[in-house]
């Protein structure tokens, strides 16, 4: 389904930030005490931060974890505004949170990953925001479902939210992985392709889940032309009441931001002509790849006919193992990773299997 979003450019959002990249949102995972919130905010106000974040209502995986201080924290955020001049943001997960946040003049809202999976909850928040002019960010749903993410953005846009952005915070997977939430970069890239004007921030804290990964993820996001970062910063991270492993001190935050290399978008003329030549080469090889796939598929179809005539099953497991192993070995000798080769061949093989299954089950009418 093709849709468009009616979006207001960031320059008109009323944030301190204008043209430069990245837009920076920083602050603790959770508001814990008034002192913790104000200490973090005063430190961050000295830096290039556009919006101060703190979670008031915390969606936690298990009960008996700290579930946020609740509405009292909104007063602390009002104090942050008054004392530091920073704009403030918090997460809302239902209509009640939304009304409370609006009542306390919170400047920016975000919808968390556990809420954006639920169209009922998102619609309820959207309805509460009807006619309100406030920036809203939608985190990706915890499962890798781009349509669901887009659906949540559309629900907000339909009630008139045009200061709208997305936050890429990674996707859940089962078992131990290097990341707390797998980045699946191809999903935000596809979101960007579909909605080039949509602001997309990256949340390295929730993707990485640990401090040591924050820089690498943030730099990658910048190199992929994300518009900004939302990073969890706490005055005493080890003692944080939630997400302690991934939070950093204001000093570490400053160092991270200073170390980022913000590369150009390559608008200069000489960049264009050199890239043009290289891209022509890529186009040429892409065309050859498609033609080779077509030729290969024709042979797979012939094999399908043969299997049909001889009443053979489609999946010949030994043959498939042989193809996969020899392709991976050849790929490795040419510097291609086994992951890449195996992914491509599994996709090609699956398509052949589907087509051959159609052939052997074909009925003549
Ligand atoms: C958060 O930003 O603290 C948070 C709860 O994030 P997410 O919804 O991405 O888990
Ligand atoms: Mn958090």
Short mmCIF file of C-alpha atoms and ligand atoms in Angstrom, two decimals:
data_model
loop_
_atom_site.label_atom_id
_atom_site.label_comp_id
_atom_site.label_asym_id
_atom_site.label_seq_id
_atom_site.Cartn_x
_atom_site.Cartn_y
_atom_site.Cartn_z
CA UNK A 1 0.00 0.00 0.00
CA UNK A 2 1.47 3.32 -1.02
CA UNK A 3 0.92 6.19 1.35
CA UNK A 4 2.42 9.54 2.01
CA UNK A 5 3.08 11.30 5.25
CA UNK A 6 2.45 15.00 5.66
CA UNK A 7 5.63 16.10 7.43
CA UNK A 8 6.92 19.41 8.71
CA UNK A 9 10.68 19.90 8.24
CA UNK A 10 12.73 19.82 11.44
CA UNK A 11 13.72 23.47 11.04
CA UNK A 12 10.08 24.35 11.86
CA UNK A 13 9.73 22.18 14.94
CA UNK A 14 10.65 24.93 17.35
CA UNK A 15 13.68 23.06 18.71
CA UNK A 16 17.03 24.74 19.23
CA UNK A 17 18.41 22.52 16.51
CA UNK A 18 18.38 23.79 12.93
CA UNK A 19 20.44 22.54 10.03
CA UNK A 20 23.37 20.69 11.51
CA UNK A 21 23.31 16.96 11.97
CA UNK A 22 22.81 15.06 14.24
CA UNK A 23 19.75 16.08 16.24
CA UNK A 24 20.65 15.00 19.77
CA UNK A 25 18.30 13.76 22.47
CA UNK A 26 19.95 12.63 25.70
CA UNK A 27 19.08 11.88 29.29
CA UNK A 28 18.50 9.00 31.67
CA UNK A 29 16.53 5.88 30.83
CA UNK A 30 14.29 6.65 33.82
CA UNK A 31 13.64 9.63 36.02
CA UNK A 32 14.57 8.26 39.47
CA UNK A 33 14.80 11.23 41.81
CA UNK A 34 14.48 14.95 41.29
CA UNK A 35 18.16 15.36 42.06
CA UNK A 36 19.24 12.71 39.53
CA UNK A 37 17.09 14.29 36.82
CA UNK A 38 18.32 17.83 37.48
CA UNK A 39 21.99 16.79 37.75
CA UNK A 40 21.82 14.99 34.42
CA UNK A 41 19.99 17.91 32.81
CA UNK A 42 22.42 20.58 34.04
CA UNK A 43 25.38 18.55 32.74
CA UNK A 44 23.73 17.98 29.39
CA UNK A 45 22.63 21.59 29.06
CA UNK A 46 26.32 22.50 28.77
CA UNK A 47 26.46 20.37 25.67
CA UNK A 48 25.00 20.31 22.26
CA UNK A 49 21.73 18.61 23.26
CA UNK A 50 18.40 19.66 21.73
CA UNK A 51 16.07 17.66 23.94
CA UNK A 52 16.41 16.10 27.41
CA UNK A 53 14.82 12.67 27.78
CA UNK A 54 13.66 10.75 30.85
CA UNK A 55 11.20 7.87 31.15
CA UNK A 56 8.45 8.39 33.72
CA UNK A 57 6.38 5.28 33.02
CA UNK A 58 8.65 2.33 32.29
CA UNK A 59 7.42 -0.74 30.44
CA UNK A 60 9.48 -3.51 32.05
CA UNK A 61 9.78 -7.10 30.90
CA UNK A 62 9.21 -8.59 34.35
CA UNK A 63 7.13 -7.34 37.29
CA UNK A 64 8.96 -6.25 40.44
CA UNK A 65 11.40 -4.21 38.39
CA UNK A 66 11.34 -0.44 38.78
CA UNK A 67 8.35 0.69 36.70
CA UNK A 68 8.95 4.41 36.76
CA UNK A 69 8.17 7.18 39.24
CA UNK A 70 4.92 8.14 37.50
CA UNK A 71 3.40 11.61 37.21
CA UNK A 72 5.58 13.18 39.92
CA UNK A 73 8.47 12.91 37.45
CA UNK A 74 6.62 15.28 35.11
CA UNK A 75 7.07 18.03 37.70
CA UNK A 76 10.81 17.31 37.74
CA UNK A 77 10.86 17.65 33.96
CA UNK A 78 9.06 21.00 34.26
CA UNK A 79 11.87 22.03 36.62
CA UNK A 80 14.43 20.92 34.07
CA UNK A 81 12.80 23.22 31.53
CA UNK A 82 12.75 26.13 33.94
CA UNK A 83 16.29 25.67 35.25
CA UNK A 84 18.13 24.71 32.07
CA UNK A 85 16.03 25.94 29.15
CA UNK A 86 16.24 22.46 27.60
CA UNK A 87 13.19 21.01 25.87
CA UNK A 88 12.03 17.81 27.55
CA UNK A 89 10.73 14.48 26.24
CA UNK A 90 9.11 11.44 27.77
CA UNK A 91 7.52 8.17 26.71
CA UNK A 92 3.74 7.75 26.62
CA UNK A 93 2.09 4.37 26.38
CA UNK A 94 -1.61 5.19 26.69
CA UNK A 95 -4.09 8.08 26.59
CA UNK A 96 -3.75 8.79 30.31
CA UNK A 97 0.03 9.24 30.05
CA UNK A 98 -0.53 11.48 27.06
CA UNK A 99 -3.00 13.78 28.83
CA UNK A 100 -0.73 13.95 31.88
CA UNK A 101 2.33 14.79 29.77
CA UNK A 102 0.42 17.50 27.88
CA UNK A 103 -0.89 18.95 31.13
CA UNK A 104 2.71 19.35 32.32
CA UNK A 105 3.84 20.96 29.05
CA UNK A 106 6.22 18.19 28.02
CA UNK A 107 7.68 19.38 24.71
CA UNK A 108 8.30 16.13 22.85
CA UNK A 109 6.71 12.67 23.19
CA UNK A 110 7.89 9.27 22.12
CA UNK A 111 6.02 6.00 21.78
CA UNK A 112 8.05 3.02 22.97
CA UNK A 113 8.75 -0.22 21.17
CA UNK A 114 6.32 -2.21 23.34
CA UNK A 115 3.54 0.22 22.50
CA UNK A 116 4.14 0.69 18.77
CA UNK A 117 3.41 -3.04 18.31
CA UNK A 118 -0.16 -2.41 19.42
CA UNK A 119 -2.44 -0.52 17.01
CA UNK A 120 -5.12 -0.10 19.73
CA UNK A 121 -2.66 1.64 22.05
CA UNK A 122 -1.21 3.78 19.27
CA UNK A 123 -4.70 4.82 18.13
CA UNK A 124 -5.66 5.72 21.68
CA UNK A 125 -2.58 7.96 21.95
CA UNK A 126 -3.27 9.44 18.51
CA UNK A 127 -6.85 10.25 19.54
CA UNK A 128 -5.55 11.97 22.68
CA UNK A 129 -3.28 14.07 20.46
CA UNK A 130 -5.97 15.17 18.01
CA UNK A 131 -5.47 18.88 17.39
CA UNK A 132 -2.30 19.11 19.52
CA UNK A 133 0.83 20.56 17.95
CA UNK A 134 3.68 18.55 19.47
CA UNK A 135 6.64 16.59 18.08
CA UNK A 136 6.18 12.83 18.41
CA UNK A 137 8.71 10.07 17.77
CA UNK A 138 7.68 6.49 17.15
CA UNK A 139 10.11 3.78 18.10
CA UNK A 140 10.17 0.71 15.91
CA UNK A 141 7.99 -2.15 17.20
CA UNK A 142 9.99 -4.83 19.02
CA UNK A 143 9.37 -7.29 16.21
CA UNK A 144 10.89 -6.56 12.81
CA UNK A 145 7.68 -5.44 11.11
CA UNK A 146 8.11 -2.37 8.96
CA UNK A 147 4.41 -2.12 8.08
CA UNK A 148 3.47 -1.98 11.75
CA UNK A 149 6.00 0.81 12.30
CA UNK A 150 4.62 2.72 9.32
CA UNK A 151 1.06 2.08 10.53
CA UNK A 152 1.83 3.73 13.87
CA UNK A 153 3.36 6.75 12.09
CA UNK A 154 0.28 7.00 9.87
CA UNK A 155 -2.13 6.88 12.82
CA UNK A 156 -0.38 9.90 14.35
CA UNK A 157 -0.11 11.72 11.06
CA UNK A 158 -3.85 11.23 10.41
CA UNK A 159 -4.76 13.15 13.57
CA UNK A 160 -2.57 16.04 12.45
CA UNK A 161 0.85 15.29 13.98
CA UNK A 162 3.25 16.62 11.34
CA UNK A 163 6.27 17.06 13.62
CA UNK A 164 6.76 13.35 13.32
CA UNK A 165 9.88 11.21 13.48
CA UNK A 166 10.93 7.59 13.80
CA UNK A 167 13.43 6.06 16.22
CA UNK A 168 15.35 2.95 15.25
CA UNK A 169 15.97 1.04 18.51
CA UNK A 170 16.56 -2.45 17.13
CA UNK A 171 14.49 -5.64 17.18
CA UNK A 172 14.12 -8.49 19.67
CA UNK A 173 15.56 -11.88 18.95
CA UNK A 174 15.67 -15.04 21.00
CA UNK A 175 18.92 -16.14 22.62
CA UNK A 176 22.21 -14.39 23.22
CA UNK A 177 23.37 -12.07 20.49
CA UNK A 178 26.03 -9.39 20.31
CA UNK A 179 23.32 -6.73 20.46
CA UNK A 180 20.53 -6.32 23.00
CA UNK A 181 18.24 -5.61 20.04
CA UNK A 182 19.39 -6.59 16.57
CA UNK A 183 19.74 -3.51 14.39
CA UNK A 184 18.42 -5.07 11.14
CA UNK A 185 19.61 -1.93 9.36
CA UNK A 186 17.73 -2.87 6.20
CA UNK A 187 14.44 -2.00 7.95
CA UNK A 188 15.16 1.69 8.71
CA UNK A 189 16.86 1.94 5.31
CA UNK A 190 13.64 0.75 3.65
CA UNK A 191 11.64 3.19 5.82
CA UNK A 192 13.90 5.99 4.58
CA UNK A 193 13.49 4.86 0.98
CA UNK A 194 9.71 4.90 1.32
CA UNK A 195 9.55 8.21 3.22
CA UNK A 196 12.63 10.25 2.30
CA UNK A 197 11.40 13.29 4.25
CA UNK A 198 10.80 11.39 7.50
CA UNK A 199 13.20 12.21 10.32
CA UNK A 200 14.89 9.06 11.61
CA UNK A 201 16.92 8.92 14.79
CA UNK A 202 19.01 6.04 15.98
CA UNK A 203 18.95 4.75 19.57
CA UNK A 204 22.34 3.06 20.08
CA UNK A 205 21.64 2.54 23.79
CA UNK A 206 18.77 0.09 23.28
CA UNK A 207 20.36 -1.54 20.23
CA UNK A 208 23.72 -2.11 21.94
CA UNK A 209 22.58 -2.76 25.48
CA UNK A 210 26.14 -2.12 26.61
CA UNK A 211 28.40 0.92 26.69
CA UNK A 212 31.17 -0.57 24.57
CA UNK A 213 28.91 -0.73 21.51
CA UNK A 214 27.51 2.79 21.60
CA UNK A 215 30.13 4.53 19.52
CA UNK A 216 30.24 1.95 16.76
CA UNK A 217 26.44 1.96 16.36
CA UNK A 218 26.20 5.76 16.47
CA UNK A 219 28.94 6.16 13.85
CA UNK A 220 27.26 3.63 11.60
CA UNK A 221 23.97 5.51 11.92
CA UNK A 222 25.70 8.74 10.94
CA UNK A 223 27.32 7.05 7.96
CA UNK A 224 23.87 5.86 6.90
CA UNK A 225 22.54 9.42 6.99
CA UNK A 226 20.33 9.11 10.07
CA UNK A 227 19.17 12.52 11.26
CA UNK A 228 20.06 12.15 14.90
CA UNK A 229 20.67 10.09 18.01
CA UNK A 230 18.82 9.44 21.25
CA UNK A 231 21.27 8.29 23.91
CA UNK A 232 20.77 7.29 27.55
CA UNK A 233 22.92 9.39 29.88
CA UNK A 234 22.92 9.06 33.67
CA UNK A 235 24.98 10.88 36.33
CA UNK A 236 25.94 7.54 37.90
CA UNK A 237 25.17 4.83 35.32
CA UNK A 238 26.21 1.81 37.38
CA UNK A 239 23.63 2.75 39.98
CA UNK A 240 20.82 3.38 37.47
CA UNK A 241 17.46 1.83 38.38
CA UNK A 242 16.91 0.64 34.80
CA UNK A 243 19.19 -0.18 31.86
CA UNK A 244 22.36 0.37 33.91
CA UNK A 245 24.69 -1.45 31.52
CA UNK A 246 23.92 0.78 28.57
CA UNK A 247 23.89 4.20 30.19
CA UNK A 248 26.90 6.51 30.10
CA UNK A 249 28.01 9.53 32.12
CA UNK A 250 27.64 13.05 30.71
CA UNK A 251 31.45 13.09 30.22
CA UNK A 252 31.40 9.85 28.25
CA UNK A 253 28.51 11.23 26.24
CA UNK A 254 30.49 14.37 25.38
CA UNK A 255 33.44 12.25 24.31
CA UNK A 256 31.24 10.01 22.16
CA UNK A 257 29.63 12.95 20.36
CA UNK A 258 33.01 14.65 19.85
CA UNK A 259 34.48 11.48 18.37
CA UNK A 260 31.75 11.03 15.79
CA UNK A 261 32.78 11.74 12.25
CA UNK A 262 29.99 13.45 10.39
CA UNK A 263 30.73 12.79 6.75
CA UNK A 264 29.38 14.87 3.90
CA UNK A 265 26.41 13.81 1.81
CA UNK A 266 28.71 14.07 -1.23
CA UNK A 267 27.07 17.00 -2.94
CA UNK A 268 30.27 18.37 -4.56
CA UNK A 269 30.56 18.08 -8.35
CA UNK A 270 33.73 15.94 -8.47
CA UNK A 271 32.16 13.49 -6.03
CA UNK A 272 29.16 13.20 -8.32
CA UNK A 273 31.12 12.43 -11.48
CA UNK A 274 33.39 9.85 -9.84
CA UNK A 275 30.40 8.20 -8.17
CA UNK A 276 28.49 8.28 -11.45
CA UNK A 277 31.22 6.20 -13.13
CA UNK A 278 31.39 3.71 -10.29
CA UNK A 279 27.62 3.41 -10.12
CA UNK A 280 27.52 2.66 -13.86
CA UNK A 281 29.77 -0.30 -13.14
CA UNK A 282 27.49 -1.44 -10.34
CA UNK A 283 24.44 -1.13 -12.62
CA UNK A 284 26.21 -3.24 -15.20
CA UNK A 285 26.97 -6.02 -12.72
CA UNK A 286 23.48 -5.87 -11.24
CA UNK A 287 22.06 -6.39 -14.72
CA UNK A 288 24.37 -9.34 -15.28
CA UNK A 289 23.35 -10.80 -11.94
CA UNK A 290 19.66 -10.65 -12.88
CA UNK A 291 20.33 -12.20 -16.28
CA UNK A 292 22.33 -15.00 -14.66
CA UNK A 293 19.50 -15.61 -12.20
CA UNK A 294 17.07 -15.83 -15.10
CA UNK A 295 19.30 -18.35 -16.93
CA UNK A 296 19.75 -20.39 -13.75
CA UNK A 297 16.02 -20.40 -13.08
CA UNK A 298 15.33 -21.72 -16.60
CA UNK A 299 17.51 -24.73 -15.84
CA UNK A 300 15.77 -25.21 -12.48
CA UNK A 301 12.42 -25.23 -14.32
CA UNK A 302 13.72 -27.88 -16.75
CA UNK A 303 14.79 -29.96 -13.76
CA UNK A 304 11.27 -29.47 -12.37
CA UNK A 305 9.79 -30.88 -15.59
CA UNK A 306 12.16 -33.83 -15.38
CA UNK A 307 11.15 -34.51 -11.77
CA UNK A 308 7.50 -34.32 -12.76
CA UNK A 309 7.93 -36.80 -15.62
CA UNK A 310 9.79 -39.18 -13.36
CA UNK A 311 7.49 -38.66 -10.39
CA UNK A 312 10.38 -37.54 -8.19
CA UNK A 313 10.24 -35.43 -5.03
CA UNK A 314 11.44 -31.85 -5.30
CA UNK A 315 13.93 -31.52 -2.44
CA UNK A 316 17.04 -33.57 -3.01
CA UNK A 317 18.81 -32.88 0.25
CA UNK A 318 22.28 -34.18 -0.66
CA UNK A 319 22.33 -32.11 -3.78
CA UNK A 320 21.30 -28.99 -1.87
CA UNK A 321 24.04 -29.50 0.75
CA UNK A 322 26.55 -29.93 -2.04
CA UNK A 323 25.48 -26.67 -3.76
CA UNK A 324 25.60 -24.73 -0.52
CA UNK A 325 28.97 -26.08 0.60
CA UNK A 326 30.71 -25.60 -2.71
CA UNK A 327 29.33 -22.06 -3.10
CA UNK A 328 30.40 -21.07 0.39
CA UNK A 329 33.90 -22.46 -0.21
CA UNK A 330 34.20 -20.66 -3.55
CA UNK A 331 32.89 -17.44 -1.98
CA UNK A 332 35.40 -17.65 0.85
CA UNK A 333 38.27 -18.07 -1.60
CA UNK A 334 37.10 -14.80 -3.17
CA UNK A 335 36.73 -12.86 0.06
CA UNK A 336 32.93 -13.17 0.36
CA UNK A 337 31.57 -14.01 3.79
CA UNK A 338 29.81 -17.36 4.33
CA UNK A 339 26.82 -15.40 5.71
CA UNK A 340 26.37 -13.52 2.45
CA UNK A 341 26.80 -16.53 0.19
CA UNK A 342 24.57 -18.73 2.29
CA UNK A 343 21.83 -16.08 2.47
CA UNK A 344 21.84 -15.57 -1.30
CA UNK A 345 21.89 -19.27 -2.14
CA UNK A 346 19.17 -20.10 0.36
CA UNK A 347 16.95 -17.46 -1.27
CA UNK A 348 17.70 -18.71 -4.78
CA UNK A 349 17.18 -22.32 -3.75
CA UNK A 350 13.87 -21.55 -2.02
CA UNK A 351 12.58 -19.88 -5.19
CA UNK A 352 13.61 -22.91 -7.30
CA UNK A 353 11.90 -25.25 -4.83
CA UNK A 354 8.70 -23.17 -4.95
CA UNK A 355 8.68 -23.17 -8.75
CA UNK A 356 9.46 -26.88 -9.01
CA UNK A 357 6.72 -27.71 -6.51
CA UNK A 358 4.28 -25.79 -8.72
CA UNK A 359 5.47 -27.77 -11.73
CA UNK A 360 5.17 -31.24 -10.25
CA UNK A 361 1.70 -30.46 -8.89
CA UNK A 362 0.47 -28.79 -12.04
CA UNK A 363 -2.89 -30.09 -13.21
CA UNK A 364 -3.89 -29.90 -16.86
CA UNK A 365 -7.34 -28.53 -17.55
C1 LIG B 1 13.44 3.82 26.57
O1 LIG B 1 13.70 4.63 25.66
O2 LIG B 1 13.87 3.92 27.72
C2 LIG B 1 12.66 2.62 26.23
C3 LIG B 1 11.88 2.00 27.11
O3 LIG B 1 12.88 2.24 25.02
P1 LIG B 1 12.26 1.08 24.08
O4 LIG B 1 10.82 1.40 23.93
O5 LIG B 1 13.06 1.28 22.83
O6 LIG B 1 12.55 -0.23 24.73
MN1 LIG B 2 16.01 2.43 28.62
#
